[in-house]
PDB file of C-alpha atoms in Angstrom:
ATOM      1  CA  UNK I   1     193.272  80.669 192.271  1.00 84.00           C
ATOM      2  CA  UNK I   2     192.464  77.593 189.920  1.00 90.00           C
ATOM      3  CA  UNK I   3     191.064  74.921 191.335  1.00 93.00           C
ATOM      4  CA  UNK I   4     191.150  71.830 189.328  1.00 96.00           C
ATOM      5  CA  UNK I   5     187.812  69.292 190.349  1.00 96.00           C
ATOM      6  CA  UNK I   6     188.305  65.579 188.684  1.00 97.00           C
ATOM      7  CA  UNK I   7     185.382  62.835 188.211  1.00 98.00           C
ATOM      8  CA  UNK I   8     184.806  59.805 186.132  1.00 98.00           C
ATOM      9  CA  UNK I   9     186.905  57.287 188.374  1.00 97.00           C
ATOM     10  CA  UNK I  10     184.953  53.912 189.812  1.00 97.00           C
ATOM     11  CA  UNK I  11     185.181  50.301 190.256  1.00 97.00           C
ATOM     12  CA  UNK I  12     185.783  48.566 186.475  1.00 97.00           C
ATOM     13  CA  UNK I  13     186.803  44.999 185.113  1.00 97.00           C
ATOM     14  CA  UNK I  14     190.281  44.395 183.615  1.00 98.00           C
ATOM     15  CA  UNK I  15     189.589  45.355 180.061  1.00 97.00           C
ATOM     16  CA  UNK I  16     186.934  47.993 180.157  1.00 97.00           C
ATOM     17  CA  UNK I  17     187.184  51.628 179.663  1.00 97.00           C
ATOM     18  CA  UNK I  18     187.127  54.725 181.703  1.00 97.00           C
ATOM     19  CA  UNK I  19     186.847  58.231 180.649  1.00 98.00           C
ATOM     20  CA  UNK I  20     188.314  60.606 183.441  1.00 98.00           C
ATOM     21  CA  UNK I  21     187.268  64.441 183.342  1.00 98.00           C
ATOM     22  CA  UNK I  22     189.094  67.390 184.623  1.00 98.00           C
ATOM     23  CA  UNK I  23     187.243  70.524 184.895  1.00 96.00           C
ATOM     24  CA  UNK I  24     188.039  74.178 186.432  1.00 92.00           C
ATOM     25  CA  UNK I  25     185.644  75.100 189.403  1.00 87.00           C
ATOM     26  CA  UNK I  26     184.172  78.265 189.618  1.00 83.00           C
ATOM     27  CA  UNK I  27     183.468  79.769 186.348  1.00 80.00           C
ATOM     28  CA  UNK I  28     187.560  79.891 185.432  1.00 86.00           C
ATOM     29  CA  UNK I  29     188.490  79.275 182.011  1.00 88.00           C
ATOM     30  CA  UNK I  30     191.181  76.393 181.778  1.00 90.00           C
ATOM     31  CA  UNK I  31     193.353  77.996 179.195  1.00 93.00           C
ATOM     32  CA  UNK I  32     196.359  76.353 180.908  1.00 95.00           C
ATOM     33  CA  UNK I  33     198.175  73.019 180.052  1.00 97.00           C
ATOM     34  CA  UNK I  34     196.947  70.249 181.874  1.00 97.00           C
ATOM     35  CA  UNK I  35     198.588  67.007 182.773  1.00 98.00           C
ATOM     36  CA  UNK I  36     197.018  64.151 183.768  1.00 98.00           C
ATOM     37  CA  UNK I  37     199.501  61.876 186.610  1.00 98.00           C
ATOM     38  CA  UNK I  38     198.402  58.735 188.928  1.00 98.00           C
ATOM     39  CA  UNK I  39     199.745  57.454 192.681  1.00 98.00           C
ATOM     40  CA  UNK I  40     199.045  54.031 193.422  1.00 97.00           C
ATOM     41  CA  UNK I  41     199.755  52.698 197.466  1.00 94.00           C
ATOM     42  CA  UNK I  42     203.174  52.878 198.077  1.00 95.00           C
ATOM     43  CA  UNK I  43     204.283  54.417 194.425  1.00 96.00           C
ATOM     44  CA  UNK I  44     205.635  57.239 193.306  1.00 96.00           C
ATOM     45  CA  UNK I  45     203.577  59.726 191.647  1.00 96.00           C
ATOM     46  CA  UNK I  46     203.139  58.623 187.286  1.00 97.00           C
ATOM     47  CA  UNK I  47     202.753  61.057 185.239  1.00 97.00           C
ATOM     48  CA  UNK I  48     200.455  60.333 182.200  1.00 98.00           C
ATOM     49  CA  UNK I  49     199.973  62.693 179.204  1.00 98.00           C
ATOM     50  CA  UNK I  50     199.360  66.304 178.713  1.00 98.00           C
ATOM     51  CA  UNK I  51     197.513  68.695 176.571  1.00 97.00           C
ATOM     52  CA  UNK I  52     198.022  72.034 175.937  1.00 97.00           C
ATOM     53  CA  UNK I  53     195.572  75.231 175.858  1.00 95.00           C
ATOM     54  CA  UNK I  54     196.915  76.061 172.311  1.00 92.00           C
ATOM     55  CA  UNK I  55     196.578  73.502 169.417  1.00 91.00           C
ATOM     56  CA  UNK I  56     195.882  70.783 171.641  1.00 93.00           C
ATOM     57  CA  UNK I  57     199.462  70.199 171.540  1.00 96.00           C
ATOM     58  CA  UNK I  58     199.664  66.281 173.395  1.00 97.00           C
ATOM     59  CA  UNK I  59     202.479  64.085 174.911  1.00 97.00           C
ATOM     60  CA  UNK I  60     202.619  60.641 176.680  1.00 97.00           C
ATOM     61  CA  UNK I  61     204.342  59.184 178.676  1.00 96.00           C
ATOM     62  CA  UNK I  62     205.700  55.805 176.758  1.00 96.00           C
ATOM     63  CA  UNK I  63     204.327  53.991 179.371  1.00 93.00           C
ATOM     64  CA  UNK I  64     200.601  54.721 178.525  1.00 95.00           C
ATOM     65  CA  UNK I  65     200.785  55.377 174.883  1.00 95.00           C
ATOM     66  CA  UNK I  66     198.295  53.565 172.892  1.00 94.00           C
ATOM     67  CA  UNK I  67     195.692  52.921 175.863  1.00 96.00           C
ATOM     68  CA  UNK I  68     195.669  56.491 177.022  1.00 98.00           C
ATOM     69  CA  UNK I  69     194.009  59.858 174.842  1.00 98.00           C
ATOM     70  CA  UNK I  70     194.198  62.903 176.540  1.00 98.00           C
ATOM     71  CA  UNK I  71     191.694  65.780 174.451  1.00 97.00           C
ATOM     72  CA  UNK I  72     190.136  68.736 175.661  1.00 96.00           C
ATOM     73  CA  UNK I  73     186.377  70.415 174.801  1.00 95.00           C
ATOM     74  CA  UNK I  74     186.800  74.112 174.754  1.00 93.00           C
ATOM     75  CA  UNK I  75     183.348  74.572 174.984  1.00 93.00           C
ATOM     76  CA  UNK I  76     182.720  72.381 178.164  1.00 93.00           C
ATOM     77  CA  UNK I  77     186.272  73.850 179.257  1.00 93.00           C
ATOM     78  CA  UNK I  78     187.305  70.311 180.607  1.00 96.00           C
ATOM     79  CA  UNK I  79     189.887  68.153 179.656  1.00 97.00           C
ATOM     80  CA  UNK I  80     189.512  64.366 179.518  1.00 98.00           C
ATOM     81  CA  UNK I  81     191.566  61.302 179.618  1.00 98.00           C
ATOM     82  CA  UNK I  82     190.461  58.299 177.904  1.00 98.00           C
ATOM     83  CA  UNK I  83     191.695  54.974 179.294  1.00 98.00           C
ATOM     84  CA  UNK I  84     191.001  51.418 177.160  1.00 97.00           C
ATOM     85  CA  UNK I  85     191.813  48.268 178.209  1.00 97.00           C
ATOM     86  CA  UNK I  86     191.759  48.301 181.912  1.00 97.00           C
ATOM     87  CA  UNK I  87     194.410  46.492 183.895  1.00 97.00           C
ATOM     88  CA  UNK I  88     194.258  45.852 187.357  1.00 97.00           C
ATOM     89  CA  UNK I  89     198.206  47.318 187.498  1.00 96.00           C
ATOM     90  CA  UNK I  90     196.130  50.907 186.295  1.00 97.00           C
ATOM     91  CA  UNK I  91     194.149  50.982 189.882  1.00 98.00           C
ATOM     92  CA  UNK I  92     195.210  54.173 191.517  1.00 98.00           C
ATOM     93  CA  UNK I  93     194.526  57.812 192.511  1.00 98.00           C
ATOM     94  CA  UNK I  94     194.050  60.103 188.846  1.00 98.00           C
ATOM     95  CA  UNK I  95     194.986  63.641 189.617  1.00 98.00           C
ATOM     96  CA  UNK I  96     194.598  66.627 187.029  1.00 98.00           C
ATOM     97  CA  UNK I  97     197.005  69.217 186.956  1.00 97.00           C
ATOM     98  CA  UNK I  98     197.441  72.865 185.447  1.00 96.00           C
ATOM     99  CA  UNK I  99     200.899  74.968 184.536  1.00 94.00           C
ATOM    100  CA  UNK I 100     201.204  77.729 186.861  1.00 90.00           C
ATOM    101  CA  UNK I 101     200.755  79.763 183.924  1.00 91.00           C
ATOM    102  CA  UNK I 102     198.031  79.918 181.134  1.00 93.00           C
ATOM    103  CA  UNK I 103     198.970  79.525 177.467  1.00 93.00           C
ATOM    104  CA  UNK I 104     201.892  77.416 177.188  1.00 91.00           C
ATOM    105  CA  UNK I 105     202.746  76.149 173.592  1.00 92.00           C
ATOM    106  CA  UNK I 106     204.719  72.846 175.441  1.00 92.00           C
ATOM    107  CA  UNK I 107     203.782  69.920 178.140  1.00 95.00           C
ATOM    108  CA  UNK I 108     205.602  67.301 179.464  1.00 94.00           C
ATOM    109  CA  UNK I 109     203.752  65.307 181.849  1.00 94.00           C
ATOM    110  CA  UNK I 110     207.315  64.492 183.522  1.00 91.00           C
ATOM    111  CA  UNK I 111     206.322  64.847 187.373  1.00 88.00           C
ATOM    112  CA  UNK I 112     209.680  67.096 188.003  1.00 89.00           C
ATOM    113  CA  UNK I 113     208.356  69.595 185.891  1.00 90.00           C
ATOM    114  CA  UNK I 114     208.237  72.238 187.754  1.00 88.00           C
ATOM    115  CA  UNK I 115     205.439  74.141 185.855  1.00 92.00           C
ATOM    116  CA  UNK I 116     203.005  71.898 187.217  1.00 96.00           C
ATOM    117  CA  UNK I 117     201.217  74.349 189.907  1.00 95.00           C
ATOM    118  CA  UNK I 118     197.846  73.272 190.249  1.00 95.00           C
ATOM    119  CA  UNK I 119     196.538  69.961 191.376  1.00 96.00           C
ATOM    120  CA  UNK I 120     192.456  68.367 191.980  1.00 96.00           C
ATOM    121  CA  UNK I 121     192.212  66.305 194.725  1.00 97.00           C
ATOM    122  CA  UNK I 122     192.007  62.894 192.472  1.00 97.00           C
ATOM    123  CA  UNK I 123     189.789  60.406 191.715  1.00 98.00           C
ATOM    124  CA  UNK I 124     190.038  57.104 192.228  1.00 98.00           C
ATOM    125  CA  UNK I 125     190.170  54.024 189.954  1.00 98.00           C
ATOM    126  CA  UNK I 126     190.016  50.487 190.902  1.00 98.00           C
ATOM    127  CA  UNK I 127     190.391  47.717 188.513  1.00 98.00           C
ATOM    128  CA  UNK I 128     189.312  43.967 189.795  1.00 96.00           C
ATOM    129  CA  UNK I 129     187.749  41.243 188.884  1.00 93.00           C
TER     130      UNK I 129
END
């Protein structure tokens, strides 16, 4: 079964940069779309962006667009999401997650999608002055 580990989350300023990383545990090639979604206290799950295992296919949601870049390294097989201009409204739990399915030529990091099967246990991101 994929298991999905995520890293890069810490303490930042408002205004400074993160790079999350999303990477497949145990050897497993990540050849599966993979969304990136966020749950802070007392809200409903966010989804993010998403990137697909063919072309690199992306979409955002509008919400995040401009701040957020979603890529992926086939050679490091981990997927990464970029995130500029901190605000203190972005502080939450970053979760990673992979289609049930490998190769999909679509993504929609809409959180009712139902194709979203795999999820990392999150990182966390905290943004304070």
């Amino acid at each position: 079964q994929l298991q999905l580990v995520e890293s890069g989350g810490g303490s930042v300023q408002p205004g400074g940069s993160l790079r999350l990383s999303c990477a497949a545990s145990g050897g497993i090639t990540l050849d599966h779309a993979i969304g990136w979604f966020r749950q802070a206290p007392g809200k409903e799950r966010e989804g993010l962006a998403c990137i697909t295992y063919i072309g690199s296919r992306t979409q955002y949601a509008d919400s995040v667009k401009g701040r957020f870049t979603i890529s992926r390294d086939y050679d490091k097989n981990t997927v990464y999401l970029q995130i500029h201009s901190l605000r203190p409204e972005d502080s939450a739990v970053y979760y990673c997650a992979a289609h049930a399915t490998p190769y999909a030529r679509t993504c929609t990091s809409a959180t009712d999608d139902g194709r979203w099967r795999f999820w990392g246990q999150g990182t966390h991101v905290a943004v304070s002055s």
